[in-house]
Amino acid sequence: MQIYRLLTGDDTSAFCHKVSEALSKGWVLHGSPSYAYDAANGVMRCAQAVTKEIDGDYSPDMKLGAQ
């Protein structure tokens, strides 16, 4: 089955490392990244969807970051 995560963060190298780590664990980019200004905090924010094929059935109790 395929599972989905949306990675988000400030526009810093930490966000790039978060996405790179997910890719190194078998996650695959899904669609284009998003980039928007967070006026409340005065920063640019990024988002990238990723998916991964896993064995078993989905459960809302899954820790997606641990997959």
PDB file of C-alpha atoms in Angstrom:
ATOM      1  CA  MET A   1       0.000   0.000   0.000  1.00  0.00           C
ATOM      2  CA  GLN A   2       1.082   3.580  -0.519  1.00  0.00           C
ATOM      3  CA  ILE A   3       1.364   6.060   2.358  1.00  0.00           C
ATOM      4  CA  TYR A   4       1.619   9.857   2.172  1.00  0.00           C
ATOM      5  CA  ARG A   5       3.394  12.583   4.163  1.00  0.00           C
ATOM      6  CA  LEU A   6       3.540  16.342   3.762  1.00  0.00           C
ATOM      7  CA  LEU A   7       6.879  17.712   4.897  1.00  0.00           C
ATOM      8  CA  THR A   8       6.851  21.382   5.924  1.00  0.00           C
ATOM      9  CA  GLY A   9       9.289  23.857   7.366  1.00  0.00           C
ATOM     10  CA  ASP A  10      10.897  27.257   7.144  1.00  0.00           C
ATOM     11  CA  ASP A  11      12.924  27.951   4.002  1.00  0.00           C
ATOM     12  CA  THR A  12      16.272  26.904   5.474  1.00  0.00           C
ATOM     13  CA  SER A  13      18.786  24.170   4.820  1.00  0.00           C
ATOM     14  CA  ALA A  14      17.049  22.203   7.612  1.00  0.00           C
ATOM     15  CA  PHE A  15      14.019  21.777   5.330  1.00  0.00           C
ATOM     16  CA  CYS A  16      16.227  20.504   2.494  1.00  0.00           C
ATOM     17  CA  HIS A  17      17.842  18.050   4.912  1.00  0.00           C
ATOM     18  CA  LYS A  18      14.365  16.874   6.043  1.00  0.00           C
ATOM     19  CA  VAL A  19      13.379  16.118   2.439  1.00  0.00           C
ATOM     20  CA  SER A  20      16.758  14.499   1.680  1.00  0.00           C
ATOM     21  CA  GLU A  21      16.451  12.280   4.747  1.00  0.00           C
ATOM     22  CA  ALA A  22      12.978  11.130   3.664  1.00  0.00           C
ATOM     23  CA  LEU A  23      14.308  10.330   0.182  1.00  0.00           C
ATOM     24  CA  SER A  24      17.179   8.331   1.708  1.00  0.00           C
ATOM     25  CA  LYS A  25      14.582   6.264   3.613  1.00  0.00           C
ATOM     26  CA  GLY A  26      12.705   5.296   0.456  1.00  0.00           C
ATOM     27  CA  TRP A  27      10.122   8.082   0.238  1.00  0.00           C
ATOM     28  CA  VAL A  28       9.471   9.457  -3.265  1.00  0.00           C
ATOM     29  CA  LEU A  29       8.656  13.051  -4.205  1.00  0.00           C
ATOM     30  CA  HIS A  30       4.976  13.512  -5.046  1.00  0.00           C
ATOM     31  CA  GLY A  31       4.213  16.616  -7.087  1.00  0.00           C
ATOM     32  CA  SER A  32       5.964  19.954  -6.976  1.00  0.00           C
ATOM     33  CA  PRO A  33       7.099  21.726  -3.811  1.00  0.00           C
ATOM     34  CA  SER A  34       5.114  24.680  -2.484  1.00  0.00           C
ATOM     35  CA  TYR A  35       6.584  27.922  -1.238  1.00  0.00           C
ATOM     36  CA  ALA A  36       4.652  30.659   0.574  1.00  0.00           C
ATOM     37  CA  TYR A  37       5.165  33.653   2.821  1.00  0.00           C
ATOM     38  CA  ASP A  38       4.054  33.160   6.432  1.00  0.00           C
ATOM     39  CA  ALA A  39       3.027  36.712   7.330  1.00  0.00           C
ATOM     40  CA  ALA A  40       2.301  35.856  10.971  1.00  0.00           C
ATOM     41  CA  ASN A  41       5.927  34.801  11.523  1.00  0.00           C
ATOM     42  CA  GLY A  42       7.622  36.845   8.792  1.00  0.00           C
ATOM     43  CA  VAL A  43       9.288  33.864   7.089  1.00  0.00           C
ATOM     44  CA  MET A  44       9.050  31.889   3.874  1.00  0.00           C
ATOM     45  CA  ARG A  45       7.692  28.357   4.358  1.00  0.00           C
ATOM     46  CA  CYS A  46       8.153  25.266   2.179  1.00  0.00           C
ATOM     47  CA  ALA A  47       6.109  22.103   1.710  1.00  0.00           C
ATOM     48  CA  GLN A  48       6.843  18.897  -0.192  1.00  0.00           C
ATOM     49  CA  ALA A  49       4.582  15.867  -0.449  1.00  0.00           C
ATOM     50  CA  VAL A  50       6.225  12.442  -0.414  1.00  0.00           C
ATOM     51  CA  THR A  51       4.849   8.913  -0.773  1.00  0.00           C
ATOM     52  CA  LYS A  52       6.163   5.456   0.022  1.00  0.00           C
ATOM     53  CA  GLU A  53       5.090   1.910  -0.812  1.00  0.00           C
ATOM     54  CA  ILE A  54       4.921  -0.297   2.313  1.00  0.00           C
ATOM     55  CA  ASP A  55       3.739  -3.775   3.238  1.00  0.00           C
ATOM     56  CA  GLY A  56       0.643  -4.183   5.348  1.00  0.00           C
ATOM     57  CA  ASP A  57      -2.513  -2.186   5.920  1.00  0.00           C
ATOM     58  CA  TYR A  58      -2.920   1.472   6.792  1.00  0.00           C
ATOM     59  CA  SER A  59      -3.652   2.438  10.371  1.00  0.00           C
ATOM     60  CA  PRO A  60      -4.186   5.979  11.683  1.00  0.00           C
ATOM     61  CA  ASP A  61      -1.847   5.016  14.543  1.00  0.00           C
ATOM     62  CA  MET A  62       1.118   4.655  12.161  1.00  0.00           C
ATOM     63  CA  LYS A  63       4.158   6.823  12.853  1.00  0.00           C
ATOM     64  CA  LEU A  64       4.709   7.892   9.242  1.00  0.00           C
ATOM     65  CA  GLY A  65       8.127   9.406   9.953  1.00  0.00           C
ATOM     66  CA  ALA A  66       9.305   6.056  11.292  1.00  0.00           C
ATOM     67  CA  GLN A  67       8.356   4.224   8.081  1.00  0.00           C
TER      68      GLN A  67
END
